[in-house]
Short mmCIF file of C-alpha atoms in Angstrom, two decimals:
data_model
loop_
_atom_site.label_atom_id
_atom_site.label_comp_id
_atom_site.label_asym_id
_atom_site.label_seq_id
_atom_site.Cartn_x
_atom_site.Cartn_y
_atom_site.Cartn_z
CA MET G 214 23.68 -5.48 -5.15
CA ALA G 215 20.87 -5.05 -7.26
CA ASP G 216 20.88 -5.09 -10.84
CA PRO G 217 20.33 -0.86 -11.97
CA ALA G 218 18.60 -2.14 -15.12
CA ALA G 219 16.05 -4.77 -13.53
CA LEU G 220 12.72 -4.17 -12.78
CA TYR G 221 10.96 -5.15 -9.34
CA ARG G 222 6.97 -5.85 -9.33
CA GLY G 223 4.64 -5.91 -6.53
CA SER G 224 1.02 -6.19 -6.24
CA ALA G 225 -1.96 -5.88 -3.66
CA ALA G 226 -5.60 -6.45 -3.34
CA GLY G 227 -8.33 -3.88 -3.26
CA LYS G 228 -10.74 -4.30 -0.02
CA VAL G 229 -14.35 -3.96 0.73
CA ILE G 230 -15.46 -3.67 4.56
CA LEU G 231 -18.26 -5.85 5.17
CA LEU G 232 -18.70 -4.75 9.07
CA GLY G 233 -17.03 -1.98 11.39
CA GLU G 234 -15.93 0.35 8.96
CA HIS G 235 -16.14 3.51 11.48
CA ALA G 236 -15.84 1.64 14.31
CA VAL G 237 -12.53 -0.15 13.32
CA VAL G 238 -10.78 3.37 13.81
CA TYR G 239 -11.81 3.21 17.74
CA GLY G 240 -10.56 -0.34 18.17
CA SER G 241 -13.53 -2.65 17.42
CA ALA G 242 -13.10 -5.44 15.39
CA ALA G 243 -14.02 -5.15 11.65
CA LEU G 244 -14.69 -7.68 8.95
CA VAL G 245 -13.08 -7.22 5.65
CA VAL G 246 -12.54 -8.95 2.11
CA GLY G 247 -9.42 -8.81 -0.12
CA LEU G 248 -10.72 -8.08 -3.66
CA ASP G 249 -9.08 -9.81 -6.43
CA GLY G 250 -8.15 -6.68 -8.45
CA GLY G 251 -6.44 -3.85 -6.49
CA ALA G 252 -2.83 -2.35 -7.65
CA ASP G 253 0.04 -3.38 -9.35
CA ALA G 254 3.58 -1.55 -9.23
CA ALA G 255 7.12 -1.70 -10.71
CA VAL G 256 10.15 -0.11 -9.54
CA ARG G 257 13.93 0.23 -10.77
CA ALA G 258 17.12 1.74 -9.02
CA ALA G 259 17.43 5.47 -10.22
CA HIS G 260 19.59 8.90 -9.32
CA SER G 261 16.58 10.40 -8.41
CA SER G 262 13.09 9.16 -6.93
CA GLU G 263 10.07 9.35 -8.77
CA LEU G 264 6.66 7.88 -8.98
CA VAL G 265 4.42 7.64 -12.10
CA LEU G 266 0.48 7.17 -11.09
CA GLY G 267 -1.86 7.22 -14.01
CA ALA G 268 -1.07 10.65 -15.87
CA ASP G 269 0.25 12.02 -12.76
CA ARG G 270 4.56 12.17 -11.93
CA TYR G 271 5.85 12.91 -8.90
CA LEU G 272 9.21 13.92 -8.65
CA ILE G 273 11.02 13.18 -5.18
CA GLY G 274 13.09 15.84 -4.21
CA PRO G 275 14.65 17.95 -1.53
CA ALA G 276 11.54 19.98 -1.45
CA ALA G 277 9.94 20.85 1.71
CA ALA G 278 7.18 18.26 2.73
CA GLY G 279 4.57 20.72 3.07
CA GLU G 280 5.15 22.01 -0.40
CA GLU G 281 4.77 18.52 -2.07
CA PRO G 282 1.71 16.79 -3.09
CA LEU G 283 -0.08 14.59 -0.84
CA THR G 284 0.93 11.81 -3.09
CA ALA G 285 4.74 12.66 -2.79
CA ARG G 286 4.80 13.03 0.83
CA ALA G 287 3.30 9.72 1.01
CA PHE G 288 5.83 7.94 -1.22
CA ARG G 289 8.91 9.58 0.51
CA ALA G 290 7.34 8.29 3.95
CA LEU G 291 7.11 4.92 2.19
CA LEU G 292 10.74 5.20 0.84
CA ALA G 293 11.81 6.09 4.32
CA ALA G 294 10.12 3.40 6.04
CA LEU G 295 11.90 1.03 4.10
CA GLY G 296 15.32 2.75 4.13
CA ALA G 297 15.67 2.57 0.49
CA PRO G 298 17.59 3.98 -2.16
CA SER G 299 16.23 6.03 -4.97
CA VAL G 300 13.91 4.50 -7.45
CA ALA G 301 11.69 4.83 -10.19
CA ALA G 302 8.51 3.78 -9.87
CA GLU G 303 4.97 3.12 -11.41
CA ALA G 304 1.90 2.32 -10.37
CA THR G 305 -1.84 1.26 -11.62
CA LEU G 306 -4.91 0.88 -10.51
CA ALA G 307 -7.35 -2.22 -11.31
CA ILE G 308 -9.92 -0.73 -9.25
CA PRO G 309 -11.69 2.77 -8.74
CA ALA G 310 -9.81 5.46 -6.91
CA GLY G 311 -12.06 7.26 -4.44
CA ALA G 312 -14.91 4.67 -4.06
CA GLY G 313 -14.05 3.05 -0.78
CA LEU G 314 -12.21 0.06 -2.09
CA GLY G 315 -9.05 0.52 -0.77
CA ALA G 316 -7.28 2.35 -3.66
CA SER G 317 -4.82 4.02 -1.75
CA ALA G 318 -3.69 1.46 0.55
CA ALA G 319 -3.47 -1.08 -2.53
CA ILE G 320 -1.01 1.19 -4.28
CA GLY G 321 0.95 1.57 -1.37
CA VAL G 322 1.18 -2.26 -0.24
CA ALA G 323 2.31 -2.59 -4.14
CA LEU G 324 4.96 0.00 -3.93
CA ALA G 325 6.29 -1.41 -0.73
CA ARG G 326 6.27 -5.17 -2.11
CA ALA G 327 8.31 -3.67 -5.31
CA VAL G 328 10.41 -1.54 -3.50
CA SER G 329 11.06 -4.43 -1.01
CA ALA G 330 11.99 -6.61 -3.92
CA LEU G 331 14.47 -4.03 -5.15
CA ILE G 332 16.24 -3.85 -1.66
CA SER G 333 16.36 -7.61 -0.66
CA ALA G 334 18.35 -7.86 -4.46
CA SER G 335 21.11 -6.21 -2.26
CA GLY G 336 20.31 -7.43 1.26
CA PRO G 337 17.48 -7.89 3.76
CA ALA G 338 14.83 -5.09 3.87
CA SER G 339 15.15 -2.92 7.03
CA SER G 340 11.15 -2.69 7.38
CA SER G 341 8.16 -4.54 6.61
CA VAL G 342 5.50 -4.08 3.80
CA ALA G 343 2.91 -3.44 6.08
CA SER G 344 4.59 -0.75 7.83
CA ALA G 345 5.84 0.81 4.72
CA ALA G 346 2.38 1.06 3.28
CA LEU G 347 0.83 2.00 6.66
CA ALA G 348 3.63 4.92 6.64
CA TRP G 349 2.18 5.83 3.01
CA GLU G 350 -1.62 5.49 4.26
CA ASN G 351 -0.96 7.97 7.40
CA VAL G 352 0.22 10.71 4.96
CA PHE G 353 -3.34 10.51 3.47
CA HIS G 354 -5.58 9.75 6.60
CA GLY G 355 -3.43 10.99 9.76
CA ASN G 356 -3.89 8.13 11.92
CA ALA G 357 -4.70 5.10 9.40
CA SER G 358 -6.31 2.11 11.32
CA GLY G 359 -4.38 -0.35 9.21
CA VAL G 360 -7.29 -2.19 8.01
CA ASP G 361 -6.73 -1.32 4.38
CA THR G 362 -3.29 -2.54 4.33
CA ALA G 363 -3.89 -5.55 5.96
CA ALA G 364 -6.61 -6.22 3.35
CA ALA G 365 -4.57 -5.07 0.42
CA GLU G 366 -1.74 -7.04 1.70
CA GLN G 367 -2.72 -10.31 2.83
CA GLY G 368 -6.31 -10.59 0.59
CA GLY G 369 -8.77 -13.35 1.63
CA CYS G 370 -11.57 -12.73 4.55
CA LEU G 371 -9.92 -10.88 7.67
CA SER G 372 -10.98 -10.34 10.98
CA PHE G 373 -9.13 -7.02 12.18
CA ARG G 374 -8.60 -5.21 14.94
CA ARG G 375 -6.48 -2.38 15.35
CA GLY G 376 -2.98 -2.90 17.02
CA GLN G 377 -3.65 -6.75 16.66
CA PRO G 378 -2.59 -9.19 13.82
CA PRO G 379 -5.53 -9.66 11.23
CA ARG G 380 -6.88 -12.99 11.42
CA ALA G 381 -7.89 -15.09 8.23
CA LEU G 382 -10.92 -16.54 8.17
CA ARG G 383 -12.14 -19.40 6.10
CA PRO G 384 -15.70 -19.11 4.81
CA ALA G 385 -17.90 -22.12 4.70
CA ARG G 386 -18.59 -21.17 0.65
CA PRO G 387 -16.96 -18.84 -1.53
CA LEU G 388 -17.67 -15.18 -0.88
CA GLU G 389 -19.38 -13.28 -3.97
CA LEU G 390 -19.93 -9.74 -3.84
CA VAL G 391 -21.95 -7.77 -6.41
#
């Protein structure tokens, strides 16, 4: 059983899509690079679920999904995908939100990793970090391709095609993005 006072942590990379940003949605390949900075999350067991994201606090209660803010619905979807108990979570960003650097995916992956760590303290997790983070992303984007969550989860340089596992690429020299 998980220690109720323990704090479980997760982190994730941001991303830059170098090629194929819009085409990846339609099944074409994309070249994506994970950024060193992204998001960090910490969770602990709680009586009811809540998420603190910056100055915003989202209580995850019995409200109908249509009445909740998108972030609360996304967190509910992530928790459901993992079969998670109630948790109190806090996430922080090291990249700017809304700049195309995969902030929402980084938060989703960091939260999924932290919640999975809490669940594994009691037994095996029921779902993968990738599928839980994609459930989070689908609330925001409808039918996310998965490229952002793949980069957030794996980091490094990847070739990504929707519906296939990402393939790690090893550049001949380190990439420096300016």
